mmCIF file of N, CA, C and O in Angstrom:
data_model
loop_
_atom_site.group_PDB
_atom_site.id
_atom_site.type_symbol
_atom_site.label_atom_id
_atom_site.label_comp_id
_atom_site.label_asym_id
_atom_site.label_seq_id
_atom_site.Cartn_x
_atom_site.Cartn_y
_atom_site.Cartn_z
ATOM 1 N N UNK A 1 8.057 -8.452 13.533
ATOM 2 C CA UNK A 1 7.933 -6.733 13.215
ATOM 3 C C UNK A 1 8.036 -6.942 12.037
ATOM 4 O O UNK A 1 8.549 -7.186 11.175
ATOM 5 N N UNK A 2 6.633 -6.982 10.975
ATOM 6 C CA UNK A 2 7.170 -6.641 10.305
ATOM 7 C C UNK A 2 7.397 -5.658 9.065
ATOM 8 O O UNK A 2 8.011 -6.485 7.381
ATOM 9 N N UNK A 3 7.872 -4.709 9.210
ATOM 10 C CA UNK A 3 8.792 -3.547 8.960
ATOM 11 C C UNK A 3 9.806 -4.055 8.513
ATOM 12 O O UNK A 3 11.184 -4.070 7.990
ATOM 13 N N UNK A 4 10.707 -4.981 9.602
ATOM 14 C CA UNK A 4 11.625 -5.246 9.572
ATOM 15 C C UNK A 4 12.309 -7.022 8.617
ATOM 16 O O UNK A 4 12.988 -6.787 8.310
ATOM 17 N N UNK A 5 11.687 -7.313 9.200
ATOM 18 C CA UNK A 5 11.070 -9.115 7.896
ATOM 19 C C UNK A 5 11.321 -8.534 6.585
ATOM 20 O O UNK A 5 12.091 -9.381 6.073
ATOM 21 N N UNK A 6 9.480 -8.434 5.410
ATOM 22 C CA UNK A 6 8.705 -7.730 4.942
ATOM 23 C C UNK A 6 9.055 -6.477 4.070
ATOM 24 O O UNK A 6 8.838 -5.495 3.314
ATOM 25 N N UNK A 7 10.252 -4.874 5.387
ATOM 26 C CA UNK A 7 10.021 -3.534 4.170
ATOM 27 C C UNK A 7 9.441 -3.301 4.942
ATOM 28 O O UNK A 7 7.830 -3.988 5.236
ATOM 29 N N UNK A 8 9.839 -1.816 5.180
ATOM 30 C CA UNK A 8 8.528 -1.105 5.268
ATOM 31 C C UNK A 8 7.347 -0.759 4.162
ATOM 32 O O UNK A 8 6.368 -0.696 4.595
ATOM 33 N N UNK A 9 6.777 -1.236 3.109
ATOM 34 C CA UNK A 9 6.064 -1.279 2.597
ATOM 35 C C UNK A 9 5.233 -2.115 2.978
ATOM 36 O O UNK A 9 4.341 -2.357 1.954
ATOM 37 N N UNK A 10 4.748 -3.106 4.111
ATOM 38 C CA UNK A 10 4.422 -4.084 4.484
ATOM 39 C C UNK A 10 3.733 -3.148 5.193
ATOM 40 O O UNK A 10 2.376 -3.737 5.805
ATOM 41 N N UNK A 11 4.309 -2.033 5.678
ATOM 42 C CA UNK A 11 3.202 -1.489 6.270
ATOM 43 C C UNK A 11 1.835 -0.346 4.646
ATOM 44 O O UNK A 11 1.090 0.552 6.189
ATOM 45 N N UNK A 12 2.195 -0.388 4.249
ATOM 46 C CA UNK A 12 1.411 0.577 3.492
ATOM 47 C C UNK A 12 0.344 -0.775 2.618
ATOM 48 O O UNK A 12 -0.192 -1.559 2.377
ATOM 49 N N UNK A 13 -1.342 -0.233 3.183
ATOM 50 C CA UNK A 13 -2.060 -0.420 2.878
ATOM 51 C C UNK A 13 -3.131 -0.180 1.965
ATOM 52 O O UNK A 13 -2.659 0.961 1.910
ATOM 53 N N UNK A 14 -3.906 -0.873 1.287
ATOM 54 C CA UNK A 14 -4.877 -0.211 0.304
ATOM 55 C C UNK A 14 -6.241 0.110 1.067
ATOM 56 O O UNK A 14 -6.712 -0.088 2.405
ATOM 57 N N UNK A 15 -6.802 1.371 0.469
ATOM 58 C CA UNK A 15 -7.422 2.529 1.405
ATOM 59 C C UNK A 15 -9.185 1.630 2.147
ATOM 60 O O UNK A 15 -9.808 1.098 0.568
ATOM 61 N N UNK A 16 -9.053 1.630 2.971
ATOM 62 C CA UNK A 16 -10.844 1.002 2.999
ATOM 63 C C UNK A 16 -11.800 1.281 2.615
ATOM 64 O O UNK A 16 -11.586 2.517 2.267
ATOM 65 N N UNK A 17 -12.537 1.350 2.714
ATOM 66 C CA UNK A 17 -14.008 2.097 1.857
ATOM 67 C C UNK A 17 -13.887 3.180 2.870
ATOM 68 O O UNK A 17 -13.644 3.308 3.577
ATOM 69 N N UNK A 18 -14.360 4.729 2.136
ATOM 70 C CA UNK A 18 -13.945 5.242 3.068
ATOM 71 C C UNK A 18 -13.123 6.689 2.186
ATOM 72 O O UNK A 18 -13.579 7.773 3.419
ATOM 73 N N UNK A 19 -11.956 5.947 2.238
ATOM 74 C CA UNK A 19 -11.389 6.578 2.346
ATOM 75 C C UNK A 19 -10.613 6.981 1.125
ATOM 76 O O UNK A 19 -10.774 5.620 0.589
ATOM 77 N N UNK A 20 -9.116 7.536 1.701
ATOM 78 C CA UNK A 20 -9.067 7.456 0.193
ATOM 79 C C UNK A 20 -7.193 7.668 0.194
ATOM 80 O O UNK A 20 -6.921 7.672 1.587
ATOM 81 N N UNK A 21 -6.597 7.196 -0.678
ATOM 82 C CA UNK A 21 -4.984 6.547 -1.427
ATOM 83 C C UNK A 21 -4.475 8.015 0.013
ATOM 84 O O UNK A 21 -4.399 9.610 -0.887
ATOM 85 N N UNK A 22 -3.275 8.441 0.474
ATOM 86 C CA UNK A 22 -2.596 9.085 0.416
ATOM 87 C C UNK A 22 -0.489 9.229 -0.169
ATOM 88 O O UNK A 22 -0.658 10.323 0.858
ATOM 89 N N UNK A 23 -0.298 8.475 -0.243
ATOM 90 C CA UNK A 23 0.722 7.930 -1.241
ATOM 91 C C UNK A 23 0.415 7.136 -2.176
ATOM 92 O O UNK A 23 -0.906 6.779 -2.854
ATOM 93 N N UNK A 24 1.565 7.783 -3.791
ATOM 94 C CA UNK A 24 1.367 6.506 -4.202
ATOM 95 C C UNK A 24 2.835 6.542 -4.968
ATOM 96 O O UNK A 24 3.836 6.295 -4.216
ATOM 97 N N UNK A 25 3.299 4.805 -5.459
ATOM 98 C CA UNK A 25 3.844 4.273 -5.645
ATOM 99 C C UNK A 25 4.136 5.228 -7.233
ATOM 100 O O UNK A 25 4.088 5.745 -7.820
ATOM 101 N N UNK A 26 6.292 5.176 -6.909
ATOM 102 C CA UNK A 26 6.456 6.181 -7.905
ATOM 103 C C UNK A 26 7.412 5.868 -8.619
ATOM 104 O O UNK A 26 8.952 4.922 -7.415
ATOM 105 N N UNK A 27 8.336 4.701 -9.486
ATOM 106 C CA UNK A 27 9.214 4.451 -10.113
ATOM 107 C C UNK A 27 9.849 3.233 -9.351
ATOM 108 O O UNK A 27 8.481 2.972 -9.041
ATOM 109 N N UNK A 28 10.258 2.654 -10.455
ATOM 110 C CA UNK A 28 10.672 0.955 -9.911
ATOM 111 C C UNK A 28 12.396 1.282 -9.490
ATOM 112 O O UNK A 28 12.625 2.112 -10.556
ATOM 113 N N UNK A 29 12.695 0.742 -8.358
ATOM 114 C CA UNK A 29 14.320 0.742 -8.265
ATOM 115 C C UNK A 29 14.857 -0.142 -9.389
ATOM 116 O O UNK A 29 14.172 -1.562 -9.130
ATOM 117 N N UNK A 30 15.857 0.105 -9.264
ATOM 118 C CA UNK A 30 17.352 -1.502 -9.395
ATOM 119 C C UNK A 30 16.906 -2.289 -8.627
ATOM 120 O O UNK A 30 17.211 -3.786 -9.844
ATOM 121 N N UNK A 31 16.766 -2.934 -7.456
ATOM 122 C CA UNK A 31 16.692 -3.903 -7.021
ATOM 123 C C UNK A 31 16.088 -4.571 -6.465
ATOM 124 O O UNK A 31 15.171 -5.822 -5.987
ATOM 125 N N UNK A 32 14.580 -4.331 -7.545
ATOM 126 C CA UNK A 32 12.791 -4.291 -7.929
ATOM 127 C C UNK A 32 12.034 -3.531 -6.724
ATOM 128 O O UNK A 32 11.695 -4.453 -7.054
ATOM 129 N N UNK A 33 12.372 -2.606 -6.113
ATOM 130 C CA UNK A 33 11.299 -2.257 -4.615
ATOM 131 C C UNK A 33 11.352 -0.879 -5.536
ATOM 132 O O UNK A 33 10.680 -0.888 -6.883
ATOM 133 N N UNK A 34 9.577 -0.291 -4.578
ATOM 134 C CA UNK A 34 9.462 0.770 -6.038
ATOM 135 C C UNK A 34 9.626 1.631 -5.101
ATOM 136 O O UNK A 34 10.142 1.693 -3.729
ATOM 137 N N UNK A 35 10.013 3.012 -4.826
ATOM 138 C CA UNK A 35 9.579 4.248 -3.936
ATOM 139 C C UNK A 35 8.082 4.780 -3.641
ATOM 140 O O UNK A 35 7.358 4.886 -4.546
ATOM 141 N N UNK A 36 8.024 5.160 -2.550
ATOM 142 C CA UNK A 36 7.104 5.571 -2.188
ATOM 143 C C UNK A 36 6.548 7.341 -1.930
ATOM 144 O O UNK A 36 7.750 7.858 -1.821
ATOM 145 N N UNK A 37 5.929 8.426 -2.343
ATOM 146 C CA UNK A 37 5.845 9.403 -1.913
ATOM 147 C C UNK A 37 3.987 10.096 -1.571
ATOM 148 O O UNK A 37 3.314 9.588 -2.615
ATOM 149 N N UNK A 38 4.483 10.432 -1.224
ATOM 150 C CA UNK A 38 2.573 11.379 -0.232
ATOM 151 C C UNK A 38 2.159 12.415 -1.297
ATOM 152 O O UNK A 38 2.838 12.490 -1.997
ATOM 153 N N UNK A 39 0.581 11.853 -0.710
ATOM 154 C CA UNK A 39 0.154 12.635 -2.019
ATOM 155 C C UNK A 39 0.172 13.800 -1.174
ATOM 156 O O UNK A 39 -1.081 14.964 -1.609
ATOM 157 N N UNK A 40 -0.480 13.544 0.126
ATOM 158 C CA UNK A 40 -0.828 15.379 0.404
ATOM 159 C C UNK A 40 0.051 14.656 2.137
ATOM 160 O O UNK A 40 0.241 13.774 2.158
ATOM 161 N N UNK A 41 0.660 16.441 3.054
ATOM 162 C CA UNK A 41 0.926 15.990 4.256
ATOM 163 C C UNK A 41 0.031 14.612 5.075
ATOM 164 O O UNK A 41 -0.703 14.700 4.769
ATOM 165 N N UNK A 42 0.636 13.978 5.253
ATOM 166 C CA UNK A 42 0.532 12.470 6.103
ATOM 167 C C UNK A 42 0.963 13.388 7.842
ATOM 168 O O UNK A 42 2.045 13.038 8.370
ATOM 169 N N UNK A 43 0.147 13.035 8.994
ATOM 170 C CA UNK A 43 0.634 13.318 10.534
ATOM 171 C C UNK A 43 0.616 11.953 10.912
ATOM 172 O O UNK A 43 0.462 10.848 10.667
ATOM 173 N N UNK A 44 1.391 11.951 12.350
ATOM 174 C CA UNK A 44 2.344 11.370 13.090
ATOM 175 C C UNK A 44 0.983 10.663 13.046
ATOM 176 O O UNK A 44 0.246 10.551 13.667
ATOM 177 N N UNK A 45 1.433 9.218 13.253
ATOM 178 C CA UNK A 45 0.425 8.423 13.712
ATOM 179 C C UNK A 45 -0.706 8.004 12.525
ATOM 180 O O UNK A 45 -1.722 7.129 12.910
ATOM 181 N N UNK A 46 -0.522 8.084 11.346
ATOM 182 C CA UNK A 46 -1.788 7.952 10.371
ATOM 183 C C UNK A 46 -1.475 6.895 10.093
ATOM 184 O O UNK A 46 -0.234 6.358 8.748
ATOM 185 N N UNK A 47 -2.386 5.785 9.260
ATOM 186 C CA UNK A 47 -2.219 4.632 8.325
ATOM 187 C C UNK A 47 -1.226 5.229 7.159
ATOM 188 O O UNK A 47 -2.231 6.603 6.486
ATOM 189 N N UNK A 48 -0.639 4.119 6.432
ATOM 190 C CA UNK A 48 -0.353 4.801 5.497
ATOM 191 C C UNK A 48 -1.279 3.581 4.329
ATOM 192 O O UNK A 48 -1.477 3.061 4.372
ATOM 193 N N UNK A 49 -2.115 4.439 2.816
ATOM 194 C CA UNK A 49 -2.866 4.186 1.604
ATOM 195 C C UNK A 49 -2.252 4.277 0.235
ATOM 196 O O UNK A 49 -2.087 5.820 0.278
ATOM 197 N N UNK A 50 -2.516 3.092 0.035
ATOM 198 C CA UNK A 50 -2.171 3.361 -1.708
ATOM 199 C C UNK A 50 -2.595 2.596 -2.654
ATOM 200 O O UNK A 50 -3.256 1.275 -1.994
ATOM 201 N N UNK A 51 -2.987 2.580 -4.050
ATOM 202 C CA UNK A 51 -4.811 2.341 -4.217
ATOM 203 C C UNK A 51 -3.276 1.464 -4.942
ATOM 204 O O UNK A 51 -2.964 0.950 -5.733
ATOM 205 N N UNK A 52 -3.552 -0.296 -4.483
ATOM 206 C CA UNK A 52 -2.944 -1.637 -5.710
ATOM 207 C C UNK A 52 -3.631 -1.295 -7.174
ATOM 208 O O UNK A 52 -2.617 -1.595 -7.282
ATOM 209 N N UNK A 53 -4.264 -0.615 -7.091
ATOM 210 C CA UNK A 53 -5.032 -1.398 -9.170
ATOM 211 C C UNK A 53 -5.687 -2.114 -8.383
ATOM 212 O O UNK A 53 -6.410 -3.061 -7.885
ATOM 213 N N UNK A 54 -6.464 -1.663 -10.218
ATOM 214 C CA UNK A 54 -7.655 -3.412 -10.093
ATOM 215 C C UNK A 54 -6.828 -4.431 -10.741
ATOM 216 O O UNK A 54 -7.712 -5.424 -10.193
ATOM 217 N N UNK A 55 -5.796 -4.197 -10.862
ATOM 218 C CA UNK A 55 -5.332 -5.539 -11.663
ATOM 219 C C UNK A 55 -5.001 -6.234 -10.452
ATOM 220 O O UNK A 55 -5.150 -7.508 -11.013
ATOM 221 N N UNK A 56 -5.011 -6.001 -9.391
ATOM 222 C CA UNK A 56 -4.254 -6.284 -8.154
ATOM 223 C C UNK A 56 -5.309 -7.744 -7.672
ATOM 224 O O UNK A 56 -5.230 -8.285 -7.202
ATOM 225 N N UNK A 57 -6.518 -6.689 -7.723
ATOM 226 C CA UNK A 57 -7.789 -7.261 -7.346
ATOM 227 C C UNK A 57 -8.453 -9.078 -8.444
ATOM 228 O O UNK A 57 -8.762 -9.638 -7.338
ATOM 229 N N UNK A 58 -7.834 -8.133 -8.988
ATOM 230 C CA UNK A 58 -9.143 -8.826 -10.184
ATOM 231 C C UNK A 58 -7.813 -10.428 -10.254
ATOM 232 O O UNK A 58 -8.868 -11.244 -10.574
ATOM 233 N N UNK A 59 -6.085 -10.515 -9.738
ATOM 234 C CA UNK A 59 -5.583 -11.712 -10.091
ATOM 235 C C UNK A 59 -5.366 -11.928 -8.462
ATOM 236 O O UNK A 59 -5.290 -13.310 -8.630
ATOM 237 N N UNK A 60 -6.073 -11.199 -7.494
ATOM 238 C CA UNK A 60 -5.830 -11.425 -6.503
ATOM 239 C C UNK A 60 -6.688 -13.610 -6.602
ATOM 240 O O UNK A 60 -6.232 -13.606 -5.221
ATOM 241 N N UNK A 61 -8.024 -12.929 -6.505
ATOM 242 C CA UNK A 61 -8.385 -14.897 -6.085
ATOM 243 C C UNK A 61 -9.749 -15.207 -4.399
ATOM 244 O O UNK A 61 -9.465 -14.048 -3.922
ATOM 245 N N UNK A 62 -9.134 -15.729 -4.364
ATOM 246 C CA UNK A 62 -9.699 -15.848 -3.119
ATOM 247 C C UNK A 62 -8.007 -15.852 -2.067
ATOM 248 O O UNK A 62 -8.853 -16.820 -0.918
ATOM 249 N N UNK A 63 -7.834 -16.166 -2.225
ATOM 250 C CA UNK A 63 -6.532 -15.497 -0.978
ATOM 251 C C UNK A 63 -6.233 -14.939 0.002
ATOM 252 O O UNK A 63 -6.648 -14.145 -0.082
ATOM 253 N N UNK A 64 -5.980 -15.534 1.094
ATOM 254 C CA UNK A 64 -6.806 -14.944 2.154
ATOM 255 C C UNK A 64 -5.454 -15.709 3.912
ATOM 256 O O UNK A 64 -4.870 -16.052 3.601
ATOM 257 N N UNK A 65 -4.544 -14.728 3.999
ATOM 258 C CA UNK A 65 -3.648 -15.114 5.005
ATOM 259 C C UNK A 65 -4.751 -14.734 6.360
ATOM 260 O O UNK A 65 -5.146 -14.094 6.495
ATOM 261 N N UNK A 66 -4.183 -15.726 7.544
ATOM 262 C CA UNK A 66 -5.063 -15.661 8.447
ATOM 263 C C UNK A 66 -3.569 -15.210 9.652
ATOM 264 O O UNK A 66 -2.891 -15.981 9.542
#
């Protein structure tokens, strides 16, 4: 389970085309992590989407995980 191995942030994704972010990154913690806050009410079972920002995709290159 990704949440147990990599933390809950492994469950937050960049929104697909036509969807908008429903959470945002806020502040950096002393342990190097970040906090997340809701931008609106999030309902049970709803996916969490955060904008990774342009820099993320610019540096992504052609790396793909299968």
